[in-house]
Short mmCIF file of C-alpha atoms in Angstrom, two decimals:
data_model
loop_
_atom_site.label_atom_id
_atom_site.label_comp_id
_atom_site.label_asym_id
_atom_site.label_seq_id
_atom_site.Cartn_x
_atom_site.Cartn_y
_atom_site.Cartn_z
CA UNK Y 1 -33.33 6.86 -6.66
CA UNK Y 2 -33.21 9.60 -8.28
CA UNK Y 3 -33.55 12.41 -5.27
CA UNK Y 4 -30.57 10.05 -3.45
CA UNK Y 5 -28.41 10.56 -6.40
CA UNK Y 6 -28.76 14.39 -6.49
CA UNK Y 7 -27.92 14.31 -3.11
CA UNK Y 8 -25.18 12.48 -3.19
CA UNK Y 9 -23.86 14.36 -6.20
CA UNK Y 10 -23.84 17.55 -4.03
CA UNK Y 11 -26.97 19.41 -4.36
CA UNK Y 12 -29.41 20.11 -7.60
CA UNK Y 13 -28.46 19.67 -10.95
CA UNK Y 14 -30.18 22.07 -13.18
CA UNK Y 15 -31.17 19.60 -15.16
CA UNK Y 16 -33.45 20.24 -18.41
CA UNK Y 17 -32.59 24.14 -18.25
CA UNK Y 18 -31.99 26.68 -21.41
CA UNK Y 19 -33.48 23.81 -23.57
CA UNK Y 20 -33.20 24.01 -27.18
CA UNK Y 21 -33.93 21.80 -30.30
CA UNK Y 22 -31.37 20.01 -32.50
CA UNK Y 23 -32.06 17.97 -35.20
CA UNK Y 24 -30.18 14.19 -36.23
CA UNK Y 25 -29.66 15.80 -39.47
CA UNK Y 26 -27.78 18.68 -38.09
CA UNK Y 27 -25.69 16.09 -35.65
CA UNK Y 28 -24.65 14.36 -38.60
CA UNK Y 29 -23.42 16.82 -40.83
CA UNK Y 30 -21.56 18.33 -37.75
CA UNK Y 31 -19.56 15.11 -36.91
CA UNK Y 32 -18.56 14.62 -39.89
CA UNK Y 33 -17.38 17.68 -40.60
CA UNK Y 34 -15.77 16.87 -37.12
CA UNK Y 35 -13.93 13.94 -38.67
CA UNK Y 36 -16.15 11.24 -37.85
CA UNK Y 37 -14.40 8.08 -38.49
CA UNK Y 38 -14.97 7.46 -42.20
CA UNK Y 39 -17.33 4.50 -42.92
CA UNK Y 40 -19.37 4.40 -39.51
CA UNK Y 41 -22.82 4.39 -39.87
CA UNK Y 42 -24.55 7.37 -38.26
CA UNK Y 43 -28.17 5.59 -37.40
CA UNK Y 44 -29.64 7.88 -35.30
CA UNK Y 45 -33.13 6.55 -33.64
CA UNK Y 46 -35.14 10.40 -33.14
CA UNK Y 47 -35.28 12.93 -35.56
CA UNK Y 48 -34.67 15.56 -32.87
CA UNK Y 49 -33.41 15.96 -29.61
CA UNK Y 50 -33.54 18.61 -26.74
CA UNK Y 51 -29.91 19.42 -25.90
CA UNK Y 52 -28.96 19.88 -22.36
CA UNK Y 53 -25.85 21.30 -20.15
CA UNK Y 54 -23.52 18.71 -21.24
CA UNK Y 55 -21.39 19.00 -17.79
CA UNK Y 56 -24.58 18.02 -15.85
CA UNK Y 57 -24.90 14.93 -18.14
CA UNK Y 58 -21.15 14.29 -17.49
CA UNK Y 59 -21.86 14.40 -13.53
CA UNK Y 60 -23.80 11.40 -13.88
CA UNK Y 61 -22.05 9.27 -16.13
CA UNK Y 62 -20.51 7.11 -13.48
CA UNK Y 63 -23.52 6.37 -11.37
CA UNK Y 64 -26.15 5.47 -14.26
CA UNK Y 65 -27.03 1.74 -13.10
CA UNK Y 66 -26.75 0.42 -16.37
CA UNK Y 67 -23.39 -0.09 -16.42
CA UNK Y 68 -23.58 -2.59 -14.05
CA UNK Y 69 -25.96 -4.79 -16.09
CA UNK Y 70 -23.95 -8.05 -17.11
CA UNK Y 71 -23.00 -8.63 -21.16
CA UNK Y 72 -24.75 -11.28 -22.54
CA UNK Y 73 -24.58 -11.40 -26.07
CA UNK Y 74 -27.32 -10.92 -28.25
CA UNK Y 75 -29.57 -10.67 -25.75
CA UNK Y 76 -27.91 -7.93 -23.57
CA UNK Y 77 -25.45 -6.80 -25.25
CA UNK Y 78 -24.77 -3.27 -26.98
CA UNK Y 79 -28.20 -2.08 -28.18
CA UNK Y 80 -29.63 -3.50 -25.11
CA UNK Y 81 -27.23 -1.26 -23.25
CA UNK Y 82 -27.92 1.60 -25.31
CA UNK Y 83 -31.23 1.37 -25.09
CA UNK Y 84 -31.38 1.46 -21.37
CA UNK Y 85 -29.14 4.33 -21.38
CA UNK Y 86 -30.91 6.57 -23.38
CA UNK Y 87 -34.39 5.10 -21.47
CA UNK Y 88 -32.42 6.01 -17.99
CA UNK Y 89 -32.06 9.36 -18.92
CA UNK Y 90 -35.59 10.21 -19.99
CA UNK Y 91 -37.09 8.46 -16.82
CA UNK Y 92 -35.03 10.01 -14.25
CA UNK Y 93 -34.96 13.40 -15.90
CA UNK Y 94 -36.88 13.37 -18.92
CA UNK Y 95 -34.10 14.48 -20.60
CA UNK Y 96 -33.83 13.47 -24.29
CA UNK Y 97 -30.36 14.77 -24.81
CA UNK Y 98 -29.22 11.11 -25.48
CA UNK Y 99 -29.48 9.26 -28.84
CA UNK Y 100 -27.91 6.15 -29.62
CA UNK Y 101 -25.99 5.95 -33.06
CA UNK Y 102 -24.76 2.78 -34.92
CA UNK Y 103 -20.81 2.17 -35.87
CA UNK Y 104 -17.96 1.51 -35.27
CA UNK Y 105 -15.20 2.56 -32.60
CA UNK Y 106 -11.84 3.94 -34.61
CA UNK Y 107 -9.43 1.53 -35.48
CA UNK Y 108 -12.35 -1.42 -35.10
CA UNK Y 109 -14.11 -3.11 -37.82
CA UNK Y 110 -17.19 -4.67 -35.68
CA UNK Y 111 -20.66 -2.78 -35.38
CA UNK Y 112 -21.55 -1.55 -32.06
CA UNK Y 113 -24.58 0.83 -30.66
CA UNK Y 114 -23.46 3.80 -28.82
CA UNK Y 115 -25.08 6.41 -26.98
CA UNK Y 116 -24.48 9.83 -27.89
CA UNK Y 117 -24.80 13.22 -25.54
CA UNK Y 118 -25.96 16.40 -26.91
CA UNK Y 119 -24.80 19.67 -24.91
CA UNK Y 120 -26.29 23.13 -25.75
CA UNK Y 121 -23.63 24.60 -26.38
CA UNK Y 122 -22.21 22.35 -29.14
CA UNK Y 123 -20.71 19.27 -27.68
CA UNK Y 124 -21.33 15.96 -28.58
CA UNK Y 125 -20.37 13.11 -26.43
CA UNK Y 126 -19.83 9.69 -27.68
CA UNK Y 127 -20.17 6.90 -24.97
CA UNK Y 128 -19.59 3.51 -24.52
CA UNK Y 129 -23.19 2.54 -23.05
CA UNK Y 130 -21.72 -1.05 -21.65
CA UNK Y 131 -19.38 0.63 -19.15
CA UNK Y 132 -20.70 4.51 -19.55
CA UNK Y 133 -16.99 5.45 -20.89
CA UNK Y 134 -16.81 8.87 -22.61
CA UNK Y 135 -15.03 7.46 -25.93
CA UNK Y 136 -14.78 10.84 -27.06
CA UNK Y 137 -15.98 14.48 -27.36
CA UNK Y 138 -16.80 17.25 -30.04
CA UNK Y 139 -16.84 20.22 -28.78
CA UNK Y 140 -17.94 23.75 -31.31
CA UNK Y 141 -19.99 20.99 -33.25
CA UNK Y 142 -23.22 23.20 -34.01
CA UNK Y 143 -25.10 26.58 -33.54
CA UNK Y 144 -28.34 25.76 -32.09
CA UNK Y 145 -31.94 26.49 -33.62
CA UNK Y 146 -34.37 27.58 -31.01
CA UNK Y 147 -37.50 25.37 -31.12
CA UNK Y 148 -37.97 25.41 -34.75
CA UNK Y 149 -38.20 22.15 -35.41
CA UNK Y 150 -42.20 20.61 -35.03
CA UNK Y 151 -42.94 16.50 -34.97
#
């Protein structure tokens, strides 16, 4: 699947390239300097993540198969989505440039699980994992430290 979708996206995504380290800690104290909506949990599930070229991630947003999974709730629902978004990623690409983050959409008072995309070059992209909808993005949202970080 995946060598049919780079195909059909036009060529080869260069995917995984100018790689560099950011950590949850640094994400969070960027959105919220960002104006993160006040009162929405920031749960991120990694300590770190490898950032990647955020316009390759966006190339695939509308073809990543688990938006067509059906909604059952509780048992595949949200974090079920998110899960298998973030799991997509790394197994196609092994790209790890996808968290997902508890909260709340603005304007909404219900916990959700959302993915989140992390560019190189500072952008953060908050999705909607049940229908891969770019809620929003951050652009400027952090400088990036080069491999410093060690598990």
């Amino acid at each position: 699947m995946r060598d049919w979708l780079i195909k059909a996206l036009g060529g080869t995504p260069q995917v995984n390239l100018g790689v560099s380290i950011i950590t949850a800690e640094e994400v969070r104290a960027a959105l919220l300097r960002a104006g993160w909506p006040p009162g929405n949990v920031m749960d991120f599930k990694d300590r770190a993540y490898r950032t990647n070229d955020i316009t390759v991630l966006q190339m695939f947003l509308p073809h990543i198969p688990v938006r067509w999974l059906p909604y059952e709730a509780e048992y595949g629902d949200c974090d079920d989505h998110a899960f298998l978004f973030k799991a997509w990623w790394y197994l196609m690409f092994r790209v790890s440039a996808v968290g997902t983050i508890s909260g709340q959409r603005p304007g909404d008072q219900l916990n959700h699980e959302f993915s989140v995309m992390f560019g190189r070059d500072g952008e953060v992209l908050w999705v909607e994992p049940q229908n891969n909808e770019e809620i929003q993005a951050f652009t400027g949202m952090y400088s990036l430290v080069e491999s410093r970080f060690q598990m």
